[in-house]
Amino acid sequence: MTLPLRTPRLELRAYTADDAAFVRDLYARPEVQRYLGDGTRRVTTIAQAEEKILGWDDGYAREPVLGVWAIVDPVGSLAGSLLLKPIPDSGADTATDVEIGWHLHPRAWGRGYATEAARAVLAHAFGRGLDRVVAVTHPANRASQAVCARLGMTHRGLSRAYYDVECELFELRAPAAPEREAS
Ligand SMILES: CC(C)(COP(=O)(O)OP(=O)(O)OC[C@H]1O[C@@H](n2cnc3c(N)ncnc32)[C@H](O)[C@@H]1OP(=O)(O)O)[C@@H](O)C(=O)NCCC(=O)NCCS
């Protein structure tokens, strides 16, 4: 299940069926979809939004680390999604690495919410044993690249390792465990 998380300003929780109108509004927007894949994930009906939420709930039902979080802002409004999921390898039906992603509603841009939510999810991921998380962005998606930079992710340049497309690749490794003092 997508475990609930908190940050100083935000609540991160699983989406529920009651969030379908927001999910449709978020994923129908051209400014949100602009750099997301080939646009086929666009959601235009409530039924599609409900299906998307059910897919997330089913997909992560028995998953203690990965998930799709609904970001709730300080006044209780939904601000967007934070995702921690397997990332498909190019040219193979495999997903060996884990990616982090952020999809915020335009009304929630420019407040630091994506970075704040991602920090909490990364701490959760590394705290539960993941040793590496990647992020990929469309080469022109400067706003998303700026989030990666704020998170301290290392820029690996253009890569075709995932999704069969060329993306800017960023990665972050788990903080090294503190070395034991020699006794
Ligand atoms: C990518 C995306 C999440 C970036 O959102 P964002 O709001 O710019 O990112 P952050 O949450 O890091 O916010 C940083 C901005 O908030 C500002 N900010 C305001 N108050 C702040 C606060 N209290 N703390 C931190 N930053 C704050 C920062 O100055 C910065 O603004 P700037 O970019 O004008 O310098 C957003 O553009 C989006 O959802 N796009 C559509 C989906 C998408 O493309 N996702 C990525 C796919 S790879």
Short mmCIF file of C-alpha atoms and ligand atoms in Angstrom, two decimals:
data_model
loop_
_atom_site.label_atom_id
_atom_site.label_comp_id
_atom_site.label_asym_id
_atom_site.label_seq_id
_atom_site.Cartn_x
_atom_site.Cartn_y
_atom_site.Cartn_z
CA MET A 1 0.00 0.00 0.00
CA THR A 2 1.02 3.60 -0.44
CA LEU A 3 2.10 4.48 3.10
CA PRO A 4 0.97 7.87 4.41
CA LEU A 5 3.80 10.37 4.85
CA ARG A 6 4.02 13.90 6.26
CA THR A 7 6.23 16.87 5.52
CA PRO A 8 6.26 20.26 7.26
CA ARG A 9 3.50 21.55 4.95
CA LEU A 10 2.06 18.54 3.17
CA GLU A 11 0.24 15.29 3.71
CA LEU A 12 0.98 12.45 1.32
CA ARG A 13 -1.60 9.67 1.14
CA ALA A 14 -3.03 7.12 -1.26
CA TYR A 15 -5.61 8.33 -3.76
CA THR A 16 -9.17 7.16 -3.17
CA ALA A 17 -12.17 6.94 -5.49
CA ASP A 18 -13.34 10.30 -4.07
CA ASP A 19 -10.35 11.97 -5.76
CA ALA A 20 -11.46 11.06 -9.29
CA ALA A 21 -12.56 14.59 -10.25
CA PHE A 22 -9.16 15.96 -9.24
CA VAL A 23 -7.28 13.18 -11.06
CA ARG A 24 -9.27 13.89 -14.21
CA ASP A 25 -8.63 17.63 -13.92
CA LEU A 26 -4.89 17.07 -13.32
CA TYR A 27 -4.23 14.55 -16.08
CA ALA A 28 -6.48 16.18 -18.68
CA ARG A 29 -4.45 19.40 -18.63
CA PRO A 30 -2.17 20.04 -21.60
CA GLU A 31 0.31 21.96 -19.41
CA VAL A 32 0.62 18.90 -17.13
CA GLN A 33 0.78 16.40 -20.01
CA ARG A 34 3.16 18.47 -22.12
CA TYR A 35 6.27 16.46 -21.23
CA LEU A 36 4.68 13.21 -20.02
CA GLY A 37 5.39 10.40 -22.48
CA ASP A 38 3.49 10.55 -25.74
CA GLY A 39 0.27 12.00 -24.32
CA THR A 40 -1.59 8.68 -24.35
CA ARG A 41 -1.94 8.81 -20.56
CA ARG A 42 -4.27 11.77 -20.85
CA VAL A 43 -7.40 11.32 -18.73
CA THR A 44 -10.54 12.99 -19.99
CA THR A 45 -13.40 11.22 -18.20
CA ILE A 46 -14.26 10.44 -14.58
CA ALA A 47 -14.40 6.74 -15.52
CA GLN A 48 -10.79 6.90 -16.77
CA ALA A 49 -9.75 8.70 -13.59
CA GLU A 50 -11.44 6.06 -11.43
CA GLU A 51 -9.69 3.34 -13.45
CA LYS A 52 -6.34 5.06 -12.95
CA ILE A 53 -6.86 5.28 -9.17
CA LEU A 54 -7.93 1.61 -9.01
CA GLY A 55 -4.83 0.64 -11.00
CA TRP A 56 -2.60 2.47 -8.52
CA ASP A 57 -4.41 0.94 -5.53
CA ASP A 58 -4.16 -2.59 -6.98
CA GLY A 59 -0.60 -2.15 -8.23
CA TYR A 60 0.77 -1.07 -4.88
CA ALA A 61 -1.57 -3.01 -2.54
CA ARG A 62 1.17 -5.34 -1.31
CA GLU A 63 4.06 -2.96 -1.87
CA PRO A 64 5.74 -1.56 1.29
CA VAL A 65 8.06 0.94 -0.40
CA LEU A 66 6.78 2.02 -3.82
CA GLY A 67 3.55 3.89 -4.38
CA VAL A 68 1.61 6.76 -5.88
CA TRP A 69 0.87 9.49 -3.36
CA ALA A 70 -1.77 12.20 -3.51
CA ILE A 71 -0.19 15.42 -2.24
CA VAL A 72 -2.52 17.40 0.05
CA ASP A 73 -1.63 21.05 0.65
CA PRO A 74 -1.84 22.95 3.96
CA VAL A 75 -5.49 23.91 3.42
CA GLY A 76 -6.51 20.36 2.57
CA SER A 77 -6.67 20.74 -1.22
CA LEU A 78 -5.14 18.19 -3.55
CA ALA A 79 -1.96 19.54 -5.17
CA GLY A 80 -0.83 16.61 -7.35
CA SER A 81 0.89 13.24 -7.42
CA LEU A 82 4.24 11.93 -6.25
CA LEU A 83 5.25 8.60 -7.76
CA LEU A 84 7.87 6.02 -6.79
CA LYS A 85 7.65 3.16 -9.25
CA PRO A 86 9.56 0.64 -11.35
CA ILE A 87 10.93 2.30 -14.51
CA PRO A 88 10.71 0.27 -17.76
CA ASP A 89 14.09 -0.58 -19.30
CA SER A 90 14.45 0.28 -23.00
CA GLY A 91 14.17 -2.62 -25.43
CA ALA A 92 13.16 -5.18 -22.80
CA ASP A 93 10.08 -6.20 -20.88
CA THR A 94 11.86 -5.53 -17.60
CA ALA A 95 12.01 -2.85 -14.93
CA THR A 96 15.03 -3.23 -12.71
CA ASP A 97 15.36 0.33 -11.45
CA VAL A 98 13.04 2.64 -9.49
CA GLU A 99 12.07 6.13 -10.59
CA ILE A 100 10.62 9.06 -8.76
CA GLY A 101 8.22 11.44 -10.51
CA TRP A 102 6.04 14.46 -9.76
CA HIS A 103 2.86 15.71 -11.42
CA LEU A 104 1.49 18.87 -9.82
CA HIS A 105 -1.59 20.85 -10.63
CA PRO A 106 -0.59 24.21 -12.14
CA ARG A 107 -2.24 26.06 -9.26
CA ALA A 108 0.29 24.33 -6.96
CA TRP A 109 3.39 25.16 -9.01
CA GLY A 110 5.94 27.64 -7.67
CA ARG A 111 5.49 26.80 -3.97
CA GLY A 112 8.16 24.17 -3.46
CA TYR A 113 5.58 21.42 -2.99
CA ALA A 114 7.08 18.98 -5.54
CA THR A 115 10.53 19.20 -3.97
CA GLU A 116 9.17 18.96 -0.41
CA ALA A 117 7.02 15.93 -1.22
CA ALA A 118 9.84 14.24 -3.15
CA ARG A 119 12.26 14.71 -0.24
CA ALA A 120 9.86 12.86 2.06
CA VAL A 121 9.40 10.04 -0.45
CA LEU A 122 13.16 9.70 -0.99
CA ALA A 123 13.77 9.56 2.77
CA HIS A 124 11.06 6.89 3.00
CA ALA A 125 12.61 4.94 0.08
CA PHE A 126 16.16 5.02 1.42
CA GLY A 127 14.94 4.34 4.95
CA ARG A 128 13.30 1.16 3.66
CA GLY A 129 16.39 -0.10 1.90
CA LEU A 130 16.39 1.23 -1.66
CA ASP A 131 19.94 2.11 -2.65
CA ARG A 132 19.29 4.12 -5.83
CA VAL A 133 16.44 6.15 -7.31
CA VAL A 134 16.44 7.67 -10.79
CA ALA A 135 14.41 10.41 -12.44
CA VAL A 136 14.04 11.01 -16.16
CA THR A 137 12.75 14.16 -17.80
CA HIS A 138 12.00 15.33 -21.30
CA PRO A 139 15.09 17.28 -22.41
CA ALA A 140 13.04 20.50 -22.51
CA ASN A 141 11.38 20.06 -19.09
CA ARG A 142 13.45 22.61 -17.20
CA ALA A 143 10.98 22.83 -14.27
CA SER A 144 11.36 19.10 -13.58
CA GLN A 145 15.13 19.22 -14.01
CA ALA A 146 15.18 22.04 -11.44
CA VAL A 147 13.34 19.77 -8.97
CA CYS A 148 16.00 17.07 -9.52
CA ALA A 149 18.73 19.65 -8.88
CA ARG A 150 17.02 20.90 -5.69
CA LEU A 151 16.88 17.30 -4.47
CA GLY A 152 20.62 16.96 -4.98
CA MET A 153 20.24 14.35 -7.70
CA THR A 154 23.28 13.78 -9.94
CA HIS A 155 22.74 14.68 -13.59
CA ARG A 156 23.93 11.82 -15.82
CA GLY A 157 23.11 13.57 -19.13
CA LEU A 158 21.03 12.30 -22.01
CA SER A 159 20.22 8.60 -21.86
CA ARG A 160 18.14 6.05 -23.77
CA ALA A 161 18.24 3.53 -20.90
CA TYR A 162 14.51 3.79 -20.15
CA TYR A 163 11.16 4.08 -21.96
CA ASP A 164 12.85 3.67 -25.39
CA VAL A 165 13.27 7.44 -25.61
CA GLU A 166 16.08 9.88 -25.01
CA CYS A 167 15.67 11.63 -21.66
CA GLU A 168 17.77 13.62 -19.25
CA LEU A 169 18.74 11.13 -16.55
CA PHE A 170 19.24 11.99 -12.88
CA GLU A 171 20.07 9.65 -10.04
CA LEU A 172 20.36 9.71 -6.28
CA ARG A 173 22.01 7.07 -4.15
CA ALA A 174 21.11 6.27 -0.57
CA PRO A 175 23.18 8.19 1.94
CA ALA A 176 26.12 6.09 3.07
CA ALA A 177 25.56 4.41 6.41
CA PRO A 178 27.65 6.12 9.10
CA GLU A 179 30.94 4.32 9.44
CA ARG A 180 31.42 2.46 12.66
CA GLU A 181 34.10 3.92 14.86
CA ALA A 182 37.08 1.66 15.15
CA SER A 183 37.15 0.13 18.57
C1 LIG B 1 7.77 19.70 -12.64
C2 LIG B 1 6.91 20.42 -11.63
C3 LIG B 1 6.45 19.45 -10.57
C4 LIG B 1 7.75 21.54 -10.98
O1 LIG B 1 6.95 22.24 -10.06
P1 LIG B 1 7.57 23.48 -9.23
O2 LIG B 1 6.48 24.03 -8.43
O3 LIG B 1 8.30 24.38 -10.17
O4 LIG B 1 8.69 22.79 -8.35
P2 LIG B 1 9.00 22.94 -6.79
O5 LIG B 1 7.99 22.27 -5.98
O6 LIG B 1 10.40 22.49 -6.59
O7 LIG B 1 8.87 24.49 -6.53
C5 LIG B 1 9.96 25.34 -6.77
C6 LIG B 1 9.46 26.74 -7.01
O8 LIG B 1 8.65 27.14 -5.89
C7 LIG B 1 9.19 28.37 -5.35
N1 LIG B 1 8.81 28.45 -3.93
C8 LIG B 1 7.86 29.29 -3.44
N2 LIG B 1 7.71 29.10 -2.13
C9 LIG B 1 8.58 28.13 -1.77
C10 LIG B 1 8.88 27.51 -0.53
N3 LIG B 1 8.25 27.85 0.61
N4 LIG B 1 9.82 26.53 -0.52
C11 LIG B 1 10.46 26.19 -1.64
N5 LIG B 1 10.21 26.75 -2.87
C12 LIG B 1 9.27 27.71 -2.91
C13 LIG B 1 10.66 28.30 -5.69
O9 LIG B 1 11.27 29.55 -5.66
C14 LIG B 1 10.58 27.74 -7.11
O10 LIG B 1 10.15 28.73 -8.00
P3 LIG B 1 10.99 29.07 -9.34
O11 LIG B 1 10.97 27.83 -10.17
O12 LIG B 1 10.23 30.20 -9.92
O13 LIG B 1 12.37 29.40 -8.88
C15 LIG B 1 5.66 21.06 -12.31
O14 LIG B 1 6.10 21.96 -13.27
C16 LIG B 1 4.74 20.03 -12.96
O15 LIG B 1 3.98 19.33 -12.29
N6 LIG B 1 4.77 19.92 -14.32
C17 LIG B 1 3.87 19.06 -15.05
C18 LIG B 1 4.19 17.60 -14.88
C19 LIG B 1 5.62 17.29 -15.24
O16 LIG B 1 6.15 17.70 -16.27
N7 LIG B 1 6.25 16.49 -14.37
C20 LIG B 1 7.62 16.06 -14.53
C21 LIG B 1 7.73 14.91 -15.43
S1 LIG B 1 9.45 14.43 -15.62
#
